[in-house]
mmCIF file of C-alpha atoms in Angstrom:
data_model
loop_
_atom_site.group_PDB
_atom_site.id
_atom_site.type_symbol
_atom_site.label_atom_id
_atom_site.label_comp_id
_atom_site.label_asym_id
_atom_site.label_seq_id
_atom_site.Cartn_x
_atom_site.Cartn_y
_atom_site.Cartn_z
ATOM 1 C CA MET S 86 138.804 97.661 97.204
ATOM 2 C CA THR S 87 136.436 94.831 96.453
ATOM 3 C CA GLU S 88 135.206 92.209 98.921
ATOM 4 C CA GLN S 89 137.260 89.591 97.086
ATOM 5 C CA THR S 90 140.406 91.698 97.379
ATOM 6 C CA LEU S 91 139.734 92.273 101.072
ATOM 7 C CA LYS S 92 139.322 88.541 101.682
ATOM 8 C CA HIS S 93 142.774 87.771 100.263
ATOM 9 C CA HIS S 94 144.595 90.767 101.686
ATOM 10 C CA PRO S 95 147.826 89.875 103.642
ATOM 11 C CA ILE S 96 146.487 91.557 106.785
ATOM 12 C CA MET S 97 143.589 89.098 106.833
ATOM 13 C CA TYR S 98 146.050 86.208 106.772
ATOM 14 C CA LEU S 99 147.947 87.852 109.647
ATOM 15 C CA LEU S 100 144.783 88.061 111.718
ATOM 16 C CA ILE S 101 143.899 84.409 111.048
ATOM 17 C CA ILE S 102 147.403 83.218 111.971
ATOM 18 C CA SER S 103 147.388 85.331 115.149
ATOM 19 C CA THR S 104 144.052 83.903 116.255
ATOM 20 C CA ALA S 105 145.222 80.322 115.656
ATOM 21 C CA PHE S 106 148.401 81.011 117.638
ATOM 22 C CA LEU S 107 146.450 82.300 120.621
ATOM 23 C CA VAL S 108 144.089 79.323 120.589
ATOM 24 C CA LEU S 109 147.022 76.934 120.644
ATOM 25 C CA GLN S 110 148.640 78.872 123.475
ATOM 26 C CA SER S 111 145.481 78.918 125.578
ATOM 27 C CA SER S 112 145.770 75.238 126.524
ATOM 28 C CA LYS S 113 149.173 73.895 127.504
ATOM 29 C CA THR S 114 150.357 70.731 129.197
ATOM 30 C CA MET S 115 153.503 70.308 131.253
ATOM 31 C CA ALA S 116 154.664 66.725 131.690
ATOM 32 C CA ASN S 117 158.015 65.686 133.142
ATOM 33 C CA ALA S 118 159.172 69.255 132.677
ATOM 34 C CA SER S 119 161.955 71.351 134.113
ATOM 35 C CA VAL S 120 160.703 74.879 134.561
ATOM 36 C CA GLY S 121 162.951 77.918 134.467
ATOM 37 C CA CYS S 122 162.577 81.500 135.583
ATOM 38 C CA GLU S 123 159.213 83.267 135.782
ATOM 39 C CA LEU S 124 156.967 80.493 134.515
ATOM 40 C CA GLN S 125 153.562 81.904 133.667
ATOM 41 C CA ALA S 126 150.550 79.653 133.308
ATOM 42 C CA HIS S 127 147.989 80.648 130.709
ATOM 43 C CA SER S 128 144.236 80.117 130.486
ATOM 44 C CA THR S 129 144.178 76.345 130.973
ATOM 45 C CA GLU S 130 147.282 74.365 131.785
ATOM 46 C CA THR S 131 147.718 70.790 133.025
ATOM 47 C CA TRP S 132 150.666 69.514 135.053
ATOM 48 C CA SER S 133 151.421 65.806 135.222
ATOM 49 C CA GLY S 134 154.332 63.460 135.872
ATOM 50 C CA ILE S 135 157.370 65.003 137.555
ATOM 51 C CA ILE S 136 157.593 68.790 137.492
ATOM 52 C CA ILE S 137 160.893 70.358 138.586
ATOM 53 C CA ILE S 138 160.692 74.093 139.178
ATOM 54 C CA ASN S 139 164.130 75.700 139.281
ATOM 55 C CA GLU S 140 165.890 79.004 138.725
ATOM 56 C CA THR S 141 162.830 80.956 139.774
ATOM 57 C CA LYS S 142 161.453 82.556 142.888
ATOM 58 C CA THR S 143 157.784 82.179 142.065
ATOM 59 C CA VAL S 144 155.434 80.452 139.674
ATOM 60 C CA HIS S 145 152.645 82.805 138.686
ATOM 61 C CA VAL S 146 149.284 81.249 137.945
ATOM 62 C CA TRP S 147 147.246 83.945 136.253
ATOM 63 C CA GLU S 148 144.216 81.912 135.289
ATOM 64 C CA SER S 149 143.798 78.140 135.738
ATOM 65 C CA VAL S 150 146.161 75.235 136.394
ATOM 66 C CA LEU S 151 145.071 71.620 136.806
ATOM 67 C CA ILE S 152 147.450 69.171 138.495
ATOM 68 C CA GLU S 153 146.699 65.508 137.828
ATOM 69 C CA PRO S 154 146.780 62.753 140.494
ATOM 70 C CA GLY S 155 150.225 61.258 141.095
ATOM 71 C CA THR S 156 152.072 64.391 139.971
ATOM 72 C CA VAL S 157 155.246 65.244 141.904
ATOM 73 C CA VAL S 158 156.116 68.943 141.972
ATOM 74 C CA LYS S 159 159.715 69.510 143.096
ATOM 75 C CA LEU S 160 160.649 73.069 143.969
ATOM 76 C CA CYS S 161 164.120 74.497 144.407
ATOM 77 C CA GLU S 162 165.263 76.614 147.323
ATOM 78 C CA ASN S 163 163.041 79.628 148.089
ATOM 79 C CA THR S 164 160.828 78.903 145.071
ATOM 80 C CA SER S 165 157.110 79.504 145.608
ATOM 81 C CA ILE S 166 153.846 78.996 143.756
ATOM 82 C CA ASN S 167 151.797 82.197 143.820
ATOM 83 C CA VAL S 168 148.183 81.553 142.898
ATOM 84 C CA ARG S 169 146.253 84.569 141.705
ATOM 85 C CA GLY S 170 143.872 82.617 139.537
ATOM 86 C CA ARG S 171 142.703 79.067 140.135
ATOM 87 C CA LEU S 172 144.738 76.031 141.159
ATOM 88 C CA ILE S 173 142.988 72.656 141.043
ATOM 89 C CA ALA S 174 145.187 69.986 142.634
ATOM 90 C CA GLU S 175 142.938 66.992 143.284
ATOM 91 C CA GLY S 176 144.830 63.799 143.924
ATOM 92 C CA GLU S 177 143.437 60.458 145.009
ATOM 93 C CA GLU S 178 143.661 58.619 148.306
ATOM 94 C CA ASP S 179 146.165 56.118 146.897
ATOM 95 C CA ASN S 180 147.671 58.470 144.300
ATOM 96 C CA MET S 181 148.405 61.775 145.992
ATOM 97 C CA ILE S 182 149.894 64.925 144.504
ATOM 98 C CA ILE S 183 153.213 65.770 146.170
ATOM 99 C CA PHE S 184 154.781 69.199 146.657
ATOM 100 C CA THR S 185 158.315 68.756 147.961
ATOM 101 C CA HIS S 186 161.875 70.038 147.716
ATOM 102 C CA ASN S 187 164.067 69.233 144.734
ATOM 103 C CA ASN S 188 167.140 68.708 146.902
ATOM 104 C CA SER S 189 167.204 67.316 150.429
ATOM 105 C CA ASN S 190 169.460 70.189 151.493
ATOM 106 C CA GLU S 191 167.097 72.866 150.196
ATOM 107 C CA HIS S 192 164.037 74.487 151.728
ATOM 108 C CA TRP S 193 161.493 75.733 149.207
ATOM 109 C CA GLY S 194 158.987 78.538 149.678
ATOM 110 C CA ASN S 195 155.248 78.054 149.865
ATOM 111 C CA ILE S 196 151.983 77.755 147.988
ATOM 112 C CA ASN S 197 150.519 81.263 148.163
ATOM 113 C CA PHE S 198 146.836 81.798 147.477
ATOM 114 C CA GLU S 199 146.658 85.548 146.958
ATOM 115 C CA TYR S 200 143.758 87.895 146.361
ATOM 116 C CA PRO S 201 140.104 86.870 146.092
ATOM 117 C CA ASN S 202 140.354 83.859 143.818
ATOM 118 C CA THR S 203 137.569 81.298 143.789
ATOM 119 C CA GLY S 204 137.494 77.613 143.068
ATOM 120 C CA SER S 205 141.036 76.700 144.135
ATOM 121 C CA ILE S 206 141.278 73.211 145.634
ATOM 122 C CA LEU S 207 143.994 71.188 147.333
ATOM 123 C CA LYS S 208 142.727 67.653 147.896
ATOM 124 C CA TYR S 209 144.763 64.530 148.623
ATOM 125 C CA CYS S 210 148.014 66.480 148.432
ATOM 126 C CA SER S 211 151.229 66.168 150.406
ATOM 127 C CA VAL S 212 153.019 69.439 151.187
ATOM 128 C CA GLU S 213 156.420 69.009 152.825
ATOM 129 C CA TYR S 214 159.835 70.612 153.449
ATOM 130 C CA GLY S 215 158.755 74.159 152.589
ATOM 131 C CA ASP S 216 157.161 77.153 154.261
ATOM 132 C CA GLY S 217 153.717 75.566 153.981
ATOM 133 C CA ILE S 218 150.453 76.873 152.524
ATOM 134 C CA ARG S 219 149.610 80.559 152.828
ATOM 135 C CA CYS S 220 146.218 82.093 152.149
ATOM 136 C CA LYS S 221 145.918 85.872 151.919
ATOM 137 C CA ASP S 222 142.472 87.328 151.266
ATOM 138 C CA SER S 223 141.454 84.071 149.578
ATOM 139 C CA SER S 224 139.290 81.025 150.183
ATOM 140 C CA PRO S 225 140.736 77.766 148.818
ATOM 141 C CA ILE S 226 139.345 74.443 149.987
ATOM 142 C CA ILE S 227 142.058 72.333 151.618
ATOM 143 C CA SER S 228 141.012 68.776 152.423
ATOM 144 C CA TYR S 229 142.482 65.295 152.902
ATOM 145 C CA CYS S 230 146.035 66.662 152.709
ATOM 146 C CA ILE S 231 149.184 65.740 154.629
ATOM 147 C CA ILE S 232 151.024 68.920 155.603
ATOM 148 C CA SER S 233 154.233 68.075 157.403
ATOM 149 C CA LYS S 234 157.771 69.277 158.119
ATOM 150 C CA ASN S 235 157.149 72.863 157.013
ATOM 151 C CA ARG S 236 157.875 76.132 158.778
ATOM 152 C CA ASP S 237 154.113 76.588 159.326
ATOM 153 C CA GLY S 238 151.492 74.164 158.106
ATOM 154 C CA ILE S 239 148.766 76.570 156.940
ATOM 155 C CA SER S 240 148.855 80.348 157.440
ATOM 156 C CA LEU S 241 145.621 82.296 157.032
ATOM 157 C CA TYR S 242 145.463 86.070 156.596
ATOM 158 C CA GLU S 243 141.980 87.539 156.124
ATOM 159 C CA SER S 244 140.926 84.292 154.478
ATOM 160 C CA SER S 245 137.759 82.214 154.698
ATOM 161 C CA SER S 246 139.154 78.822 153.776
ATOM 162 C CA LEU S 247 137.541 75.487 154.503
ATOM 163 C CA ILE S 248 140.182 73.272 156.136
ATOM 164 C CA THR S 249 138.932 69.772 156.778
ATOM 165 C CA HIS S 250 140.133 66.158 157.089
ATOM 166 C CA ASN S 251 143.823 67.091 156.938
ATOM 167 C CA THR S 252 146.839 65.899 158.911
ATOM 168 C CA LEU S 253 149.135 68.698 160.109
ATOM 169 C CA SER S 254 152.145 67.420 162.001
ATOM 170 C CA TYR S 255 155.868 67.918 162.650
ATOM 171 C CA ASN S 256 155.810 71.513 161.443
ATOM 172 C CA TYR S 257 158.465 73.800 162.888
ATOM 173 C CA ASN S 258 156.022 76.450 164.119
ATOM 174 C CA SER S 259 152.228 76.234 164.189
ATOM 175 C CA GLY S 260 150.139 73.615 162.494
ATOM 176 C CA ILE S 261 147.694 76.407 161.572
ATOM 177 C CA LEU S 262 148.179 80.158 161.989
ATOM 178 C CA CYS S 263 144.987 82.234 161.785
ATOM 179 C CA ARG S 264 145.020 86.001 161.530
ATOM 180 C CA ALA S 265 141.834 87.899 160.710
ATOM 181 C CA SER S 266 140.326 84.849 159.046
ATOM 182 C CA PRO S 267 136.754 83.480 159.304
ATOM 183 C CA ALA S 268 137.863 79.945 158.485
ATOM 184 C CA ILE S 269 136.216 76.604 159.190
ATOM 185 C CA ILE S 270 138.723 74.183 160.716
ATOM 186 C CA SER S 271 137.116 70.794 161.326
ATOM 187 C CA TYR S 272 137.925 67.081 161.359
ATOM 188 C CA ASN S 273 141.698 67.527 161.186
ATOM 189 C CA ASN S 274 144.499 65.708 162.982
ATOM 190 C CA ILE S 275 146.857 68.349 164.424
ATOM 191 C CA PHE S 276 149.695 66.875 166.444
ATOM 192 C CA GLU S 277 153.446 66.865 167.163
ATOM 193 C CA ASN S 278 154.013 70.395 165.880
ATOM 194 C CA ASN S 279 157.032 72.117 167.382
ATOM 195 C CA GLY S 280 154.978 75.213 168.235
ATOM 196 C CA ASN S 281 151.234 75.551 168.733
ATOM 197 C CA GLY S 282 148.687 73.279 167.189
ATOM 198 C CA ILE S 283 146.665 76.375 166.193
ATOM 199 C CA THR S 284 147.609 80.022 166.752
ATOM 200 C CA CYS S 285 144.890 82.694 166.706
ATOM 201 C CA ILE S 286 145.443 86.462 166.758
ATOM 202 C CA PHE S 287 142.826 89.182 167.341
ATOM 203 C CA ARG S 288 143.579 92.902 167.312
ATOM 204 C CA ILE S 289 140.134 94.501 166.951
ATOM 205 C CA PRO S 290 136.612 93.386 167.895
ATOM 206 C CA SER S 291 135.183 91.270 165.136
ATOM 207 C CA LYS S 292 132.136 89.239 164.346
ATOM 208 C CA ASP S 293 134.008 86.852 162.087
ATOM 209 C CA LEU S 294 135.975 84.305 164.070
ATOM 210 C CA PRO S 295 137.164 80.819 163.148
ATOM 211 C CA LYS S 296 135.193 77.690 163.872
ATOM 212 C CA ILE S 297 137.533 75.046 165.267
ATOM 213 C CA ASN S 298 135.474 71.937 165.971
ATOM 214 C CA TYR S 299 135.812 68.154 165.922
ATOM 215 C CA ASN S 300 139.583 68.092 165.527
ATOM 216 C CA ASN S 301 142.162 65.861 167.187
ATOM 217 C CA ILE S 302 144.654 68.316 168.747
ATOM 218 C CA TYR S 303 147.334 66.682 170.863
ATOM 219 C CA ASN S 304 151.037 66.325 171.686
ATOM 220 C CA ASN S 305 151.990 69.753 170.329
ATOM 221 C CA SER S 306 155.040 71.353 171.957
ATOM 222 C CA GLY S 307 153.257 74.653 172.547
ATOM 223 C CA TYR S 308 149.560 75.169 173.092
ATOM 224 C CA GLY S 309 146.841 73.146 171.477
ATOM 225 C CA ILE S 310 145.169 76.481 170.670
ATOM 226 C CA ASN S 311 146.749 79.801 171.640
ATOM 227 C CA ALA S 312 144.907 83.120 171.385
ATOM 228 C CA ASP S 313 146.726 84.673 174.338
ATOM 229 C CA ASP S 314 148.160 87.682 172.494
ATOM 230 C CA SER S 315 144.773 88.825 171.267
ATOM 231 C CA THR S 316 143.364 92.189 172.342
ATOM 232 C CA LEU S 317 139.901 93.791 172.417
ATOM 233 C CA VAL S 318 138.288 90.365 172.324
ATOM 234 C CA LEU S 319 134.512 90.467 172.741
ATOM 235 C CA ARG S 320 133.889 86.765 172.144
ATOM 236 C CA LYS S 321 135.873 83.596 172.465
ATOM 237 C CA VAL S 322 136.984 81.371 169.632
ATOM 238 C CA ASN S 323 134.551 78.495 169.225
ATOM 239 C CA ALA S 324 136.780 75.470 169.853
ATOM 240 C CA THR S 325 134.189 73.092 171.237
ATOM 241 C CA HIS S 326 133.990 69.355 170.578
ATOM 242 C CA ASN S 327 137.710 68.802 170.030
ATOM 243 C CA TRP S 328 139.810 65.897 171.307
ATOM 244 C CA TRP S 329 142.746 67.266 173.294
ATOM 245 C CA GLY S 330 144.630 64.029 173.824
ATOM 246 C CA SER S 331 143.087 63.238 177.184
ATOM 247 C CA ILE S 332 139.706 62.124 178.444
ATOM 248 C CA ASP S 333 139.666 64.965 180.988
ATOM 249 C CA GLY S 334 140.066 67.677 178.350
ATOM 250 C CA PRO S 335 142.715 70.338 177.767
ATOM 251 C CA SER S 336 145.177 71.826 180.219
ATOM 252 C CA GLY S 337 146.467 75.401 180.446
ATOM 253 C CA ILE S 338 143.619 77.568 181.698
ATOM 254 C CA ALA S 339 141.553 74.373 181.828
ATOM 255 C CA SER S 340 141.901 71.672 184.456
ATOM 256 C CA GLY S 341 142.537 68.673 182.222
ATOM 257 C CA SER S 342 145.796 67.023 181.151
ATOM 258 C CA GLY S 343 145.578 67.304 177.358
ATOM 259 C CA ASP S 344 147.120 69.997 175.171
ATOM 260 C CA GLU S 345 147.038 73.485 176.654
ATOM 261 C CA VAL S 346 144.512 76.163 175.742
ATOM 262 C CA SER S 347 144.875 79.879 176.398
ATOM 263 C CA LYS S 348 142.356 82.538 177.321
ATOM 264 C CA HIS S 349 139.889 83.707 174.647
ATOM 265 C CA VAL S 350 139.206 80.063 173.726
ATOM 266 C CA ASP S 351 135.907 78.266 174.359
ATOM 267 C CA TYR S 352 137.049 74.684 174.901
ATOM 268 C CA SER S 353 133.855 73.397 176.538
ATOM 269 C CA GLU S 354 132.138 70.153 175.593
ATOM 270 C CA TRP S 355 135.364 68.454 174.593
ATOM 271 C CA GLU S 356 135.385 64.977 173.122
ATOM 272 C CA THR S 357 136.397 62.133 175.424
ATOM 273 C CA LYS S 358 137.935 59.941 172.732
ATOM 274 C CA GLU S 359 139.879 60.436 169.544
ATOM 275 C CA ILE S 360 137.603 61.499 166.706
ATOM 276 C CA GLY S 361 137.416 59.082 163.790
ATOM 277 C CA LYS S 362 139.198 56.281 165.610
ATOM 278 C CA ASP S 363 136.155 54.004 165.638
ATOM 279 C CA ASP S 364 134.029 53.103 162.642
ATOM 280 C CA THR S 365 130.990 54.453 164.459
ATOM 281 C CA ASP S 366 132.730 57.811 164.814
ATOM 282 C CA THR S 367 133.533 58.538 161.188
ATOM 283 C CA PRO S 368 133.886 62.280 160.486
ATOM 284 C CA CYS S 369 131.217 63.815 158.300
ATOM 285 C CA LYS S 370 131.950 64.130 154.605
ATOM 286 C CA ASN S 371 130.187 67.447 154.128
ATOM 287 C CA ILE S 372 130.085 70.599 156.201
ATOM 288 C CA THR S 373 127.156 72.987 155.886
ATOM 289 C CA ILE S 374 127.780 76.679 156.457
ATOM 290 C CA VAL S 375 124.910 78.426 158.230
ATOM 291 C CA SER S 376 124.496 82.001 159.332
ATOM 292 C CA GLU S 377 125.053 82.972 162.921
ATOM 293 C CA SER S 378 121.501 84.221 163.246
ATOM 294 C CA GLU S 379 120.252 80.650 163.012
ATOM 295 C CA ASP S 380 122.259 79.269 165.903
ATOM 296 C CA SER S 381 125.149 81.092 167.497
ATOM 297 C CA ASN S 382 126.394 77.970 169.253
ATOM 298 C CA GLU S 383 126.316 75.552 166.339
ATOM 299 C CA SER S 384 129.652 74.027 165.398
ATOM 300 C CA CYS S 385 130.948 73.786 161.841
ATOM 301 C CA LYS S 386 129.813 77.173 160.618
ATOM 302 C CA ALA S 387 131.936 79.961 159.241
ATOM 303 C CA ASP S 388 130.910 83.106 161.033
ATOM 304 C CA ASP S 389 133.379 83.479 163.824
ATOM 305 C CA PHE S 390 136.993 84.463 163.158
ATOM 306 C CA ASN S 391 138.821 87.632 162.367
ATOM 307 C CA ASN S 392 142.260 88.358 163.764
ATOM 308 C CA THR S 393 144.921 85.814 164.546
ATOM 309 C CA SER S 394 147.950 86.658 166.557
ATOM 310 C CA ILE S 395 151.572 86.024 167.202
ATOM 311 C CA PRO S 396 151.870 83.024 169.496
ATOM 312 C CA ASN S 397 152.860 83.648 173.068
ATOM 313 C CA ASN S 398 154.188 80.212 173.813
ATOM 314 C CA LYS S 399 157.235 78.104 174.080
ATOM 315 C CA ASN S 400 159.184 77.392 170.923
ATOM 316 C CA ASP S 401 156.773 79.124 168.540
ATOM 317 C CA GLN S 402 157.852 81.819 166.114
ATOM 318 C CA VAL S 403 155.675 83.438 163.519
ATOM 319 C CA TYR S 404 156.690 85.291 160.396
ATOM 320 C CA LEU S 405 153.845 87.694 159.679
ATOM 321 C CA ASN S 406 155.465 89.918 157.088
ATOM 322 C CA ASN S 407 156.850 87.352 154.710
ATOM 323 C CA PHE S 408 154.286 87.735 151.972
ATOM 324 C CA GLN S 409 155.995 88.929 148.840
ATOM 325 C CA GLU S 410 154.479 92.144 147.572
ATOM 326 C CA GLU S 411 153.745 91.570 143.909
ATOM 327 C CA LYS S 412 153.477 94.210 141.228
ATOM 328 C CA LYS S 413 150.170 94.676 139.475
ATOM 329 C CA VAL S 414 149.341 92.088 136.897
ATOM 330 C CA ILE S 415 151.016 92.788 133.549
ATOM 331 C CA PRO S 416 149.247 91.390 130.493
ATOM 332 C CA SER S 417 150.940 88.376 128.974
ATOM 333 C CA SER S 418 152.829 88.683 125.680
ATOM 334 C CA GLU S 419 150.009 86.939 123.824
ATOM 335 C CA ALA S 420 147.491 89.517 125.032
ATOM 336 C CA VAL S 421 149.755 92.374 123.943
ATOM 337 C CA TYR S 422 150.275 90.667 120.588
ATOM 338 C CA LEU S 423 146.536 90.274 120.066
ATOM 339 C CA LEU S 424 145.902 93.897 121.006
ATOM 340 C CA ALA S 425 148.538 95.127 118.557
ATOM 341 C CA THR S 426 147.061 92.939 115.808
ATOM 342 C CA LEU S 427 143.565 94.304 116.403
ATOM 343 C CA VAL S 428 144.849 97.898 116.352
ATOM 344 C CA ILE S 429 146.627 97.308 113.040
ATOM 345 C CA PHE S 430 143.603 95.542 111.599
ATOM 346 C CA SER S 431 141.288 98.380 112.686
ATOM 347 C CA PHE S 432 143.623 100.923 111.103
ATOM 348 C CA TYR S 433 143.680 99.113 107.771
ATOM 349 C CA LEU S 434 139.949 98.409 107.893
ATOM 350 C CA LYS S 435 139.295 102.114 108.276
ATOM 351 C CA ARG S 436 141.531 102.868 105.304
ATOM 352 C CA TRP S 437 139.807 100.164 103.240
ATOM 353 C CA LYS S 438 136.409 101.714 103.943
ATOM 354 C CA ILE S 439 137.621 105.186 102.948
ATOM 355 C CA TYR S 440 139.254 103.800 99.806
ATOM 356 C CA GLY S 441 136.128 101.802 98.965
ATOM 357 C CA HIS S 442 133.859 104.831 99.330
ATOM 358 C CA GLN S 443 136.241 106.932 97.251
ATOM 359 C CA SER S 444 136.306 104.241 94.523
ATOM 360 C CA ILE S 445 132.517 104.148 94.383
ATOM 361 C CA TYR S 446 132.390 107.937 94.201
ATOM 362 C CA ASP S 447 134.945 107.989 91.375
ATOM 363 C CA ASP S 448 133.031 105.258 89.534
ATOM 364 C CA LYS S 449 129.804 107.265 89.755
ATOM 365 C CA ARG S 450 131.520 110.391 88.462
ATOM 366 C CA SER S 451 133.040 108.477 85.555
ATOM 367 C CA VAL S 452 129.633 107.064 84.634
ATOM 368 C CA ARG S 453 128.028 110.520 84.657
ATOM 369 C CA THR S 454 130.736 111.987 82.472
#
């Protein structure tokens, strides 16, 4: 088979068409869309406008999804967004991204960041009327968000998230639930939650504890910070330099009149006025993570949290086993299609080579004879 014949063979056209199809599929945009069951996002996908997610339990994000400012994502009852790749949802101060329910009588699921994904961001987002944000063995950056009227605001499980400059209020349980998570929690407003402001659970001695500094924590129905159910605690949670709603500091095991704190919490050096209320007291824009060896008492560093626990307070309930166990990732149909095409192409290429060598051999024999 000659080179010219190979170039115009039907299999070559099949390979070219397959490649073009995959390129077109690799970048998709959803605008003003109604999404049905088992939506799967591909390599790069952009959401904008009004997105209604219905007839599905989860939205799987295998690779990368970008949500544009001003987008409204409406989710039906028990529908969740499970992020195993990268979710970039960066709104603007006056044009936020909204995650809410599709029907006022429905309660949607949550935004699940699962497995060690990097680069996920929620910034200037509103998350409401669901089960909140859940991070399991992941490290998204959550900043400048309004997280309200959910079952829990943010739940952390073995996660090292940066949580800063958010408002967490009017959630049914905790504003933040930390379990085995070395998270940085700074410059947030955490108030009027029906349970604890922050719940921490420790089960084994750990070096990695959360840093909870420079937050406004007040008027929560339960504790401001509760780590009372923790066991085998060798060190206290660093919760210094917080505003507890009163000039004389927190109550509970402390002697002040602000929100309560439990044992296993270092509440010393509290702030005597609300953080960020005055122009001269503007929260910092950037937080630098330093190692514990440099300064074990320095606030705003991520070396101090491991296990978070079930709250032991009034009104607070925690659902620790609600993460949906997902099956292992199955390759998308496009990947299977590409693999099949390559196998077929390799098979025919091998045959072409054999045929070509045989033709040359026959030609040489005919010349000799």
